[in-house]
PDB file of C-alpha atoms and ligand atoms in Angstrom:
ATOM      1  CA  MET Z   1      -7.412  13.859  11.925  1.00 78.00           C
ATOM      2  CA  ASP Z   2     -10.433  15.831  10.692  1.00 84.00           C
ATOM      3  CA  ALA Z   3     -11.585  16.003   7.053  1.00 87.00           C
ATOM      4  CA  ASP Z   4      -9.819  19.313   6.358  1.00 88.00           C
ATOM      5  CA  GLU Z   5      -6.501  18.008   7.692  1.00 87.00           C
ATOM      6  CA  LEU Z   6      -6.867  14.793   5.679  1.00 88.00           C
ATOM      7  CA  LYS Z   7      -7.515  16.842   2.528  1.00 90.00           C
ATOM      8  CA  LEU Z   8      -4.382  18.951   3.140  1.00 92.00           C
ATOM      9  CA  LEU Z   9      -2.349  15.808   3.803  1.00 92.00           C
ATOM     10  CA  CYS Z  10      -3.579  14.175   0.581  1.00 93.00           C
ATOM     11  CA  GLU Z  11      -2.786  17.344  -1.376  1.00 93.00           C
ATOM     12  CA  LEU Z  12       0.871  17.016  -0.346  1.00 94.00           C
ATOM     13  CA  PHE Z  13       1.035  13.680  -2.153  1.00 95.00           C
ATOM     14  CA  GLU Z  14      -1.018  14.325  -5.290  1.00 94.00           C
ATOM     15  CA  GLY Z  15       2.133  14.998  -7.347  1.00 92.00           C
ATOM     16  CA  THR Z  16       4.426  12.416  -5.746  1.00 93.00           C
ATOM     17  CA  PRO Z  17       5.101   8.995  -7.303  1.00 92.00           C
ATOM     18  CA  ARG Z  18       4.214   7.194  -4.056  1.00 95.00           C
ATOM     19  CA  GLN Z  19       1.934   8.032  -1.163  1.00 97.00           C
ATOM     20  CA  GLY Z  20       3.787   5.696   1.185  1.00 97.00           C
ATOM     21  CA  PRO Z  21       7.155   3.918   1.254  1.00 98.00           C
ATOM     22  CA  GLY Z  22       7.490   1.694  -1.816  1.00 98.00           C
ATOM     23  CA  SER Z  23       9.146   1.646  -5.236  1.00 98.00           C
ATOM     24  CA  VAL Z  24       8.981   0.127  -8.693  1.00 98.00           C
ATOM     25  CA  GLU Z  25      11.711  -2.306  -7.623  1.00 98.00           C
ATOM     26  CA  THR Z  26       9.773  -3.426  -4.549  1.00 98.00           C
ATOM     27  CA  THR Z  27       6.529  -3.876  -6.483  1.00 98.00           C
ATOM     28  CA  ARG Z  28       8.424  -5.963  -9.063  1.00 98.00           C
ATOM     29  CA  ARG Z  29      10.117  -8.024  -6.357  1.00 98.00           C
ATOM     30  CA  ALA Z  30       6.754  -8.848  -4.739  1.00 98.00           C
ATOM     31  CA  LEU Z  31       5.101  -9.543  -8.093  1.00 98.00           C
ATOM     32  CA  GLY Z  32       7.877 -11.976  -8.974  1.00 98.00           C
ATOM     33  CA  LEU Z  33       6.989 -13.976  -5.846  1.00 98.00           C
ATOM     34  CA  VAL Z  34       3.352 -14.457  -6.900  1.00 98.00           C
ATOM     35  CA  PRO Z  35       2.879 -17.953  -8.356  1.00 97.00           C
ATOM     36  CA  GLY Z  36       2.102 -17.659 -12.088  1.00 94.00           C
ATOM     37  CA  PHE Z  37       2.258 -13.842 -11.929  1.00 93.00           C
ATOM     38  CA  SER Z  38       2.881 -13.308 -15.630  1.00 88.00           C
ATOM     39  CA  ARG Z  39      -0.431 -14.999 -16.471  1.00 90.00           C
ATOM     40  CA  VAL Z  40      -2.759 -13.123 -14.094  1.00 97.00           C
ATOM     41  CA  GLU Z  41      -5.676 -11.480 -15.872  1.00 97.00           C
ATOM     42  CA  ARG Z  42      -7.740  -9.652 -13.242  1.00 98.00           C
ATOM     43  CA  VAL Z  43      -5.967  -7.535 -10.644  1.00 98.00           C
ATOM     44  CA  LEU Z  44      -7.445  -5.279  -7.943  1.00 98.00           C
ATOM     45  CA  ASP Z  45      -5.150  -2.565  -6.549  1.00 98.00           C
ATOM     46  CA  LEU Z  46      -6.662  -1.254  -3.301  1.00 98.00           C
ATOM     47  CA  GLY Z  47      -5.635   2.149  -1.959  1.00 98.00           C
ATOM     48  CA  CYS Z  48      -3.694   2.635  -5.194  1.00 98.00           C
ATOM     49  CA  GLY Z  49      -2.950   6.346  -4.675  1.00 98.00           C
ATOM     50  CA  THR Z  50      -1.501   7.892  -7.851  1.00 98.00           C
ATOM     51  CA  GLY Z  51      -0.694   4.412  -9.157  1.00 98.00           C
ATOM     52  CA  GLY Z  52       2.951   3.721  -8.286  1.00 98.00           C
ATOM     53  CA  SER Z  53       2.121   0.011  -8.078  1.00 98.00           C
ATOM     54  CA  THR Z  54      -0.812  -0.004 -10.544  1.00 98.00           C
ATOM     55  CA  LEU Z  55       1.349   1.023 -13.497  1.00 98.00           C
ATOM     56  CA  VAL Z  56       3.909  -1.704 -12.763  1.00 98.00           C
ATOM     57  CA  LEU Z  57       1.180  -4.327 -12.406  1.00 98.00           C
ATOM     58  CA  ALA Z  58      -0.438  -3.348 -15.709  1.00 97.00           C
ATOM     59  CA  LYS Z  59       2.872  -3.173 -17.576  1.00 97.00           C
ATOM     60  CA  ASP Z  60       4.459  -6.352 -16.229  1.00 96.00           C
ATOM     61  CA  THR Z  61       1.471  -8.685 -16.322  1.00 96.00           C
ATOM     62  CA  GLY Z  62      -0.723  -7.659 -19.231  1.00 89.00           C
ATOM     63  CA  ALA Z  63      -3.695  -7.981 -16.831  1.00 97.00           C
ATOM     64  CA  HIS Z  64      -6.602  -5.597 -16.482  1.00 98.00           C
ATOM     65  CA  VAL Z  65      -6.109  -3.658 -13.239  1.00 98.00           C
ATOM     66  CA  THR Z  66      -8.992  -2.159 -11.274  1.00 98.00           C
ATOM     67  CA  ALA Z  67      -7.432   0.617  -9.206  1.00 98.00           C
ATOM     68  CA  VAL Z  68      -9.417   1.760  -6.177  1.00 98.00           C
ATOM     69  CA  ASP Z  69      -8.873   4.782  -3.965  1.00 97.00           C
ATOM     70  CA  ILE Z  70     -11.054   6.951  -1.775  1.00 95.00           C
ATOM     71  CA  HIS Z  71      -9.333  10.189  -2.834  1.00 95.00           C
ATOM     72  CA  PRO Z  72     -10.425  11.070  -6.429  1.00 96.00           C
ATOM     73  CA  PRO Z  73      -7.512  13.477  -7.196  1.00 96.00           C
ATOM     74  CA  PHE Z  74      -5.090  10.547  -6.790  1.00 97.00           C
ATOM     75  CA  LEU Z  75      -7.095   8.614  -9.380  1.00 98.00           C
ATOM     76  CA  ALA Z  76      -7.071  11.593 -11.762  1.00 97.00           C
ATOM     77  CA  ALA Z  77      -3.248  11.670 -11.519  1.00 97.00           C
ATOM     78  CA  LEU Z  78      -3.134   7.904 -12.107  1.00 98.00           C
ATOM     79  CA  ARG Z  79      -5.224   8.215 -15.286  1.00 98.00           C
ATOM     80  CA  VAL Z  80      -2.805  10.832 -16.663  1.00 98.00           C
ATOM     81  CA  HIS Z  81       0.198   8.564 -15.944  1.00 97.00           C
ATOM     82  CA  ALA Z  82      -1.580   5.559 -17.472  1.00 98.00           C
ATOM     83  CA  GLU Z  83      -2.453   7.425 -20.698  1.00 98.00           C
ATOM     84  CA  LYS Z  84       1.124   8.698 -21.036  1.00 98.00           C
ATOM     85  CA  ARG Z  85       2.421   5.128 -20.825  1.00 97.00           C
ATOM     86  CA  GLY Z  86      -0.166   3.699 -23.211  1.00 97.00           C
ATOM     87  CA  LEU Z  87      -1.795   1.699 -20.409  1.00 98.00           C
ATOM     88  CA  GLY Z  88      -5.076   3.630 -20.268  1.00 97.00           C
ATOM     89  CA  ASP Z  89      -7.214   0.835 -21.687  1.00 97.00           C
ATOM     90  CA  ARG Z  90      -5.939  -1.726 -19.171  1.00 97.00           C
ATOM     91  CA  ILE Z  91      -6.524   0.297 -15.999  1.00 98.00           C
ATOM     92  CA  THR Z  92      -9.964   1.188 -14.621  1.00 98.00           C
ATOM     93  CA  THR Z  93     -10.024   3.662 -11.755  1.00 98.00           C
ATOM     94  CA  VAL Z  94     -12.779   3.441  -9.154  1.00 97.00           C
ATOM     95  CA  ALA Z  95     -13.405   5.968  -6.389  1.00 97.00           C
ATOM     96  CA  ALA Z  96     -14.636   3.728  -3.577  1.00 97.00           C
ATOM     97  CA  ASP Z  97     -14.108   2.708   0.023  1.00 96.00           C
ATOM     98  CA  MET Z  98     -12.067  -0.481   0.069  1.00 96.00           C
ATOM     99  CA  ALA Z  99     -13.947  -1.562   3.207  1.00 95.00           C
ATOM    100  CA  ASP Z 100     -17.037  -1.958   1.023  1.00 94.00           C
ATOM    101  CA  ALA Z 101     -15.942  -5.302  -0.418  1.00 87.00           C
ATOM    102  CA  ALA Z 102     -19.239  -6.017  -2.194  1.00 86.00           C
ATOM    103  CA  SER Z 103     -18.766  -3.014  -4.488  1.00 91.00           C
ATOM    104  CA  LEU Z 104     -15.271  -4.027  -5.623  1.00 92.00           C
ATOM    105  CA  GLY Z 105     -16.062  -7.049  -7.813  1.00 92.00           C
ATOM    106  CA  ALA Z 106     -15.090 -10.701  -7.438  1.00 94.00           C
ATOM    107  CA  ASP Z 107     -13.030 -13.527  -8.892  1.00 96.00           C
ATOM    108  CA  PHE Z 108      -9.753 -11.589  -8.950  1.00 98.00           C
ATOM    109  CA  ASP Z 109      -6.492 -13.439  -9.607  1.00 98.00           C
ATOM    110  CA  LEU Z 110      -4.522 -10.957  -7.560  1.00 98.00           C
ATOM    111  CA  ILE Z 111      -5.270  -8.276  -4.972  1.00 98.00           C
ATOM    112  CA  TRP Z 112      -2.587  -5.677  -4.296  1.00 98.00           C
ATOM    113  CA  ALA Z 113      -2.539  -3.359  -1.277  1.00 98.00           C
ATOM    114  CA  GLU Z 114       0.646  -1.378  -0.664  1.00 98.00           C
ATOM    115  CA  GLY Z 115       0.505   0.631   2.540  1.00 98.00           C
ATOM    116  CA  SER Z 116      -3.292   0.792   2.607  1.00 98.00           C
ATOM    117  CA  ALA Z 117      -4.727  -2.153   4.599  1.00 98.00           C
ATOM    118  CA  TYR Z 118      -4.054  -0.400   7.917  1.00 97.00           C
ATOM    119  CA  SER Z 119      -6.640   2.276   7.154  1.00 95.00           C
ATOM    120  CA  ILE Z 120      -9.523  -0.199   7.589  1.00 97.00           C
ATOM    121  CA  GLY Z 121      -7.644  -2.405  10.084  1.00 98.00           C
ATOM    122  CA  PHE Z 122      -5.230  -5.126   8.915  1.00 98.00           C
ATOM    123  CA  VAL Z 123      -7.277  -8.139  10.052  1.00 98.00           C
ATOM    124  CA  ASN Z 124     -10.555  -6.618   8.937  1.00 98.00           C
ATOM    125  CA  ALA Z 125      -9.034  -5.903   5.491  1.00 98.00           C
ATOM    126  CA  LEU Z 126      -7.697  -9.427   5.026  1.00 98.00           C
ATOM    127  CA  ARG Z 127     -11.026 -10.966   6.003  1.00 97.00           C
ATOM    128  CA  ALA Z 128     -13.083  -8.582   3.839  1.00 96.00           C
ATOM    129  CA  TRP Z 129     -10.917  -9.077   0.738  1.00 97.00           C
ATOM    130  CA  ARG Z 130     -10.565 -12.860   0.814  1.00 97.00           C
ATOM    131  CA  PRO Z 131     -13.984 -13.536  -0.842  1.00 96.00           C
ATOM    132  CA  LEU Z 132     -12.944 -11.295  -3.754  1.00 97.00           C
ATOM    133  CA  LEU Z 133     -10.189 -13.736  -4.785  1.00 97.00           C
ATOM    134  CA  ARG Z 134     -10.741 -16.784  -6.933  1.00 96.00           C
ATOM    135  CA  ALA Z 135      -9.509 -20.116  -5.535  1.00 96.00           C
ATOM    136  CA  GLY Z 136      -5.719 -20.090  -5.733  1.00 96.00           C
ATOM    137  CA  GLY Z 137      -5.645 -16.283  -6.052  1.00 98.00           C
ATOM    138  CA  CYS Z 138      -3.081 -14.160  -4.211  1.00 98.00           C
ATOM    139  CA  LEU Z 139      -3.016 -11.109  -1.987  1.00 98.00           C
ATOM    140  CA  VAL Z 140       0.094  -8.939  -1.736  1.00 98.00           C
ATOM    141  CA  VAL Z 141      -0.017  -6.519   1.164  1.00 98.00           C
ATOM    142  CA  THR Z 142       2.543  -4.237   2.792  1.00 98.00           C
ATOM    143  CA  GLU Z 143       2.100  -3.340   6.424  1.00 98.00           C
ATOM    144  CA  LEU Z 144       3.970  -1.183   8.943  1.00 98.00           C
ATOM    145  CA  VAL Z 145       5.381  -3.438  11.691  1.00 98.00           C
ATOM    146  CA  TRP Z 146       7.797  -3.429  14.577  1.00 98.00           C
ATOM    147  CA  PHE Z 147      11.130  -5.092  13.759  1.00 98.00           C
ATOM    148  CA  VAL Z 148      12.312  -5.234  17.390  1.00 98.00           C
ATOM    149  CA  ASP Z 149      10.756  -6.264  20.706  1.00 97.00           C
ATOM    150  CA  GLU Z 150      11.728  -3.047  22.457  1.00 98.00           C
ATOM    151  CA  PRO Z 151      11.517  -0.101  20.080  1.00 98.00           C
ATOM    152  CA  ALA Z 152      13.011   3.282  20.980  1.00 98.00           C
ATOM    153  CA  GLU Z 153      10.706   5.194  23.310  1.00 98.00           C
ATOM    154  CA  ARG Z 154      10.296   8.042  20.804  1.00 97.00           C
ATOM    155  CA  ALA Z 155       9.044   5.706  18.083  1.00 98.00           C
ATOM    156  CA  ARG Z 156       6.845   3.766  20.501  1.00 98.00           C
ATOM    157  CA  ALA Z 157       5.199   6.963  21.768  1.00 97.00           C
ATOM    158  CA  PHE Z 158       4.693   8.331  18.246  1.00 96.00           C
ATOM    159  CA  PHE Z 159       3.000   5.202  16.914  1.00 97.00           C
ATOM    160  CA  ALA Z 160       0.987   4.716  20.117  1.00 97.00           C
ATOM    161  CA  SER Z 161      -1.007   7.702  18.900  1.00 94.00           C
ATOM    162  CA  GLU Z 162      -0.530   7.462  15.097  1.00 94.00           C
ATOM    163  CA  TYR Z 163      -1.017   3.697  14.693  1.00 97.00           C
ATOM    164  CA  PRO Z 164      -2.020   2.058  17.986  1.00 97.00           C
ATOM    165  CA  ASP Z 165      -2.738  -1.266  16.234  1.00 97.00           C
ATOM    166  CA  MET Z 166       0.849  -1.624  14.965  1.00 98.00           C
ATOM    167  CA  ARG Z 167       2.171  -5.171  15.559  1.00 98.00           C
ATOM    168  CA  ASP Z 168       5.314  -7.213  14.943  1.00 98.00           C
ATOM    169  CA  GLU Z 169       6.036  -9.365  11.894  1.00 98.00           C
ATOM    170  CA  ALA Z 170       5.158 -12.724  13.456  1.00 98.00           C
ATOM    171  CA  THR Z 171       1.787 -11.431  14.654  1.00 98.00           C
ATOM    172  CA  ARG Z 172       0.826 -10.157  11.187  1.00 98.00           C
ATOM    173  CA  ILE Z 173       1.822 -13.482   9.622  1.00 98.00           C
ATOM    174  CA  ASP Z 174      -0.229 -15.409  12.208  1.00 98.00           C
ATOM    175  CA  GLN Z 175      -3.197 -13.122  11.588  1.00 98.00           C
ATOM    176  CA  ALA Z 176      -2.925 -13.653   7.832  1.00 98.00           C
ATOM    177  CA  ARG Z 177      -2.976 -17.424   8.337  1.00 98.00           C
ATOM    178  CA  SER Z 178      -5.958 -17.164  10.693  1.00 98.00           C
ATOM    179  CA  ALA Z 179      -7.781 -15.113   8.052  1.00 98.00           C
ATOM    180  CA  GLY Z 180      -7.454 -18.067   5.639  1.00 97.00           C
ATOM    181  CA  TYR Z 181      -4.288 -17.344   3.659  1.00 98.00           C
ATOM    182  CA  GLU Z 182      -1.136 -19.370   3.116  1.00 98.00           C
ATOM    183  CA  LEU Z 183       2.144 -17.445   3.393  1.00 98.00           C
ATOM    184  CA  ILE Z 184       4.073 -17.744   0.117  1.00 98.00           C
ATOM    185  CA  ALA Z 185       6.849 -15.269   0.980  1.00 98.00           C
ATOM    186  CA  SER Z 186       7.653 -12.169   2.989  1.00 98.00           C
ATOM    187  CA  PHE Z 187      10.356  -9.515   2.968  1.00 98.00           C
ATOM    188  CA  ARG Z 188      11.111  -6.143   4.524  1.00 98.00           C
ATOM    189  CA  LEU Z 189      10.987  -3.060   2.319  1.00 98.00           C
ATOM    190  CA  PRO Z 190      14.461  -1.528   1.913  1.00 98.00           C
ATOM    191  CA  ALA Z 191      15.483   1.776   3.508  1.00 97.00           C
ATOM    192  CA  GLU Z 192      15.751   3.322   0.004  1.00 98.00           C
ATOM    193  CA  ASP Z 193      11.949   3.122  -0.304  1.00 98.00           C
ATOM    194  CA  TRP Z 194      11.599   5.289   2.800  1.00 98.00           C
ATOM    195  CA  HIS Z 195      14.230   7.788   1.659  1.00 96.00           C
ATOM    196  CA  ALA Z 196      12.537   8.152  -1.742  1.00 96.00           C
ATOM    197  CA  TYR Z 197       9.147   8.629  -0.081  1.00 97.00           C
ATOM    198  CA  TYR Z 198      10.369  11.415   2.190  1.00 96.00           C
ATOM    199  CA  ALA Z 199      12.472  13.033  -0.549  1.00 95.00           C
ATOM    200  CA  GLY Z 200       9.375  13.104  -2.796  1.00 95.00           C
ATOM    201  CA  VAL Z 201       7.310  15.075  -0.297  1.00 95.00           C
ATOM    202  CA  GLU Z 202      10.019  17.650   0.573  1.00 95.00           C
ATOM    203  CA  ALA Z 203       9.155  20.217  -2.122  1.00 95.00           C
ATOM    204  CA  PRO Z 204       5.334  19.840  -1.812  1.00 96.00           C
ATOM    205  CA  LEU Z 205       5.676  20.342   1.957  1.00 95.00           C
ATOM    206  CA  ARG Z 206       7.741  23.522   1.478  1.00 95.00           C
ATOM    207  CA  ASP Z 207       5.169  24.872  -1.004  1.00 96.00           C
ATOM    208  CA  ALA Z 208       2.227  23.960   1.236  1.00 95.00           C
ATOM    209  CA  ILE Z 209       3.765  25.727   4.235  1.00 95.00           C
ATOM    210  CA  ALA Z 210       4.409  28.793   2.083  1.00 95.00           C
ATOM    211  CA  GLN Z 211       0.746  28.747   1.015  1.00 94.00           C
ATOM    212  CA  HIS Z 212      -1.096  27.749   4.228  1.00 93.00           C
ATOM    213  CA  GLY Z 213       1.425  28.507   6.998  1.00 93.00           C
ATOM    214  CA  GLU Z 214       2.792  26.125   9.643  1.00 93.00           C
ATOM    215  CA  LEU Z 215      -0.196  23.852  10.269  1.00 93.00           C
ATOM    216  CA  PRO Z 216      -0.105  20.931  12.751  1.00 92.00           C
ATOM    217  CA  ILE Z 217      -0.512  18.429   9.903  1.00 93.00           C
ATOM    218  CA  TYR Z 218       2.722  19.680   8.294  1.00 95.00           C
ATOM    219  CA  ALA Z 219       4.587  19.546  11.620  1.00 94.00           C
ATOM    220  CA  ALA Z 220       3.354  15.958  12.064  1.00 93.00           C
ATOM    221  CA  THR Z 221       4.655  15.020   8.598  1.00 94.00           C
ATOM    222  CA  ARG Z 222       8.082  16.428   9.464  1.00 95.00           C
ATOM    223  CA  LEU Z 223       8.057  14.722  12.874  1.00 96.00           C
ATOM    224  CA  GLU Z 224       7.275  11.378  11.245  1.00 96.00           C
ATOM    225  CA  ARG Z 225      10.385  11.755   9.068  1.00 97.00           C
ATOM    226  CA  GLU Z 226      12.575  12.783  12.025  1.00 97.00           C
ATOM    227  CA  ILE Z 227      11.441   9.712  13.933  1.00 98.00           C
ATOM    228  CA  TYR Z 228      12.199   7.481  10.975  1.00 98.00           C
ATOM    229  CA  GLU Z 229      15.671   9.006  10.650  1.00 97.00           C
ATOM    230  CA  ALA Z 230      16.358   8.504  14.375  1.00 97.00           C
ATOM    231  CA  CYS Z 231      14.656   5.135  14.989  1.00 98.00           C
ATOM    232  CA  GLY Z 232      13.995   3.652  11.526  1.00 97.00           C
ATOM    233  CA  GLU Z 233      15.805   0.415  12.340  1.00 97.00           C
ATOM    234  CA  ASP Z 234      13.124  -0.445  14.889  1.00 98.00           C
ATOM    235  CA  TYR Z 235      10.232  -0.567  12.442  1.00 98.00           C
ATOM    236  CA  GLY Z 236       9.371  -0.628   8.758  1.00 98.00           C
ATOM    237  CA  TYR Z 237       7.165  -2.178   6.133  1.00 98.00           C
ATOM    238  CA  LEU Z 238       6.741  -5.905   5.764  1.00 98.00           C
ATOM    239  CA  CYS Z 239       5.565  -7.245   2.412  1.00 98.00           C
ATOM    240  CA  LEU Z 240       3.453 -10.403   2.599  1.00 98.00           C
ATOM    241  CA  VAL Z 241       2.695 -12.544  -0.449  1.00 98.00           C
ATOM    242  CA  LEU Z 242      -0.361 -14.626   0.483  1.00 98.00           C
ATOM    243  CA  GLN Z 243      -2.470 -17.195  -1.325  1.00 98.00           C
ATOM    244  CA  VAL Z 244      -5.915 -18.618  -0.735  1.00 97.00           C
ATOM    245  CA  GLY Z 245      -6.493 -22.340  -0.981  1.00 89.00           C
ATOM    246  CA  GLY Z 246      -7.576 -24.099  -4.126  1.00 62.00           C
ATOM    247  CA  ARG Z 247      -5.928 -24.319  -7.493  1.00 53.00           C
ATOM    248  CA  SER Z 248      -2.583 -22.575  -7.451  1.00 49.00           C
ATOM    249  CA  GLY Z 249      -0.983 -20.425 -10.112  1.00 48.00           C
ATOM    250  CA  ALA Z 250      -2.704 -18.482 -12.855  1.00 49.00           C
ATOM    251  CA  ARG Z 251      -6.291 -18.829 -14.034  1.00 52.00           C
ATOM    252  CA  PRO Z 252      -6.617 -22.179 -15.871  1.00 46.00           C
ATOM    253  CA  ALA Z 253      -6.694 -21.990 -19.677  1.00 43.00           C
ATOM    254  CA  ALA Z 254     -10.324 -23.140 -19.844  1.00 42.00           C
ATOM    255  CA  GLU Z 255     -11.398 -20.020 -17.900  1.00 41.00           C
ATOM    256  CA  ARG Z 256      -9.402 -17.621 -20.079  1.00 41.00           C
ATOM    257  CA  GLN Z 257     -11.349 -15.982 -22.902  1.00 34.00           C
TER     258      GLN Z 257
HETATM  259  C1  SAM V 301      -0.157   5.147   2.270  1.00 96.21           C
HETATM  260  S1  SAM V 301      -1.111   5.449   0.850  1.00 96.21           S
HETATM  261  C2  SAM V 301      -0.458   4.215  -0.265  1.00 96.21           C
HETATM  262  C3  SAM V 301      -0.756   4.534  -1.709  1.00 96.21           C
HETATM  263  C4  SAM V 301      -0.132   3.580  -2.748  1.00 96.21           C
HETATM  264  N1  SAM V 301      -0.616   2.224  -2.598  1.00 96.21           N
HETATM  265  C5  SAM V 301       1.363   3.629  -2.667  1.00 96.21           C
HETATM  266  O1  SAM V 301       1.958   2.633  -2.213  1.00 96.21           O
HETATM  267  O2  SAM V 301       1.949   4.644  -3.053  1.00 96.21           O
HETATM  268  C6  SAM V 301      -2.710   4.789   1.283  1.00 96.21           C
HETATM  269  C7  SAM V 301      -3.754   5.005   0.185  1.00 96.21           C
HETATM  270  O3  SAM V 301      -4.977   4.394   0.596  1.00 96.21           O
HETATM  271  C8  SAM V 301      -6.059   5.273   0.286  1.00 96.21           C
HETATM  272  N2  SAM V 301      -7.143   4.949   1.225  1.00 96.21           N
HETATM  273  C9  SAM V 301      -7.172   5.128   2.570  1.00 96.21           C
HETATM  274  N3  SAM V 301      -8.330   4.671   3.084  1.00 96.21           N
HETATM  275  C10 SAM V 301      -9.037   4.158   2.044  1.00 96.21           C
HETATM  276  C11 SAM V 301     -10.309   3.519   1.936  1.00 96.21           C
HETATM  277  N4  SAM V 301     -11.070   3.301   3.011  1.00 96.21           N
HETATM  278  N5  SAM V 301     -10.725   3.123   0.718  1.00 96.21           N
HETATM  279  C12 SAM V 301      -9.966   3.328  -0.393  1.00 96.21           C
HETATM  280  N6  SAM V 301      -8.748   3.938  -0.344  1.00 96.21           N
HETATM  281  C13 SAM V 301      -8.286   4.343   0.852  1.00 96.21           C
HETATM  282  C14 SAM V 301      -5.483   6.660   0.478  1.00 96.21           C
HETATM  283  O4  SAM V 301      -6.226   7.633  -0.226  1.00 96.21           O
HETATM  284  C15 SAM V 301      -4.076   6.463  -0.085  1.00 96.21           C
HETATM  285  O5  SAM V 301      -4.021   6.683  -1.459  1.00 96.21           O
END
């Protein structure tokens, strides 16, 4: 995808609540699995988009959330949502490349990455982000995986070009362990999260086609949905709740100021 196509694709999602499958309920479910989640103080949300997860994290934990995305218009939308909900002073938006770990800070209690790790490579992301967590800190990541050994040919062919590094659940869990994390919990995102994601982009896609005509990027977006509707039982998002070694749970009282 070239830069112009990526820009048009991002524009489709600037007004949608999520830029990938996910939901408030799923974010809350994952957060509830993080040891000591209600006491976390420093959270980093990587590839936050317009903040579907960021707003839940800020509201439900009372932590300060640093929300990072490479596409500034998503961050502008997030700031509007945060102000409306009275969360503006607890969310800092940063336009940055999440591959550039050194620029993102350190000593986080919790790193969150819904649907974004793939863009810098799953294993690479997990390795690069681990030093940003304090001992006992957690990483929550959602990742597109195969649910079956022999997926439908249509899905296999589509993802062979769209996401050649797609793996199965067991492989991603093994890779997380090899990257130095302990698996606390995992679950599959529900089909409702996919339906909401595709429903959200319907109107923006119609408007974009009316404005720019039938571009390949729009056809690809529709094809992705058709493939999900035909073969969506063969693949989906896996949510992993991971922890690095050391003290578990929230930041000890002595470190809280
Ligand atoms: C599939 S969307 C998920 C967005 C959001 N987490 C959600 O669940 O709705 C992936 C997000 O990662 C961002 N992204 C992709 N590559 C990135 C990078 N290298 N650095 C920072 N953000 C990136 C995209 O702009 C996009 O907002």
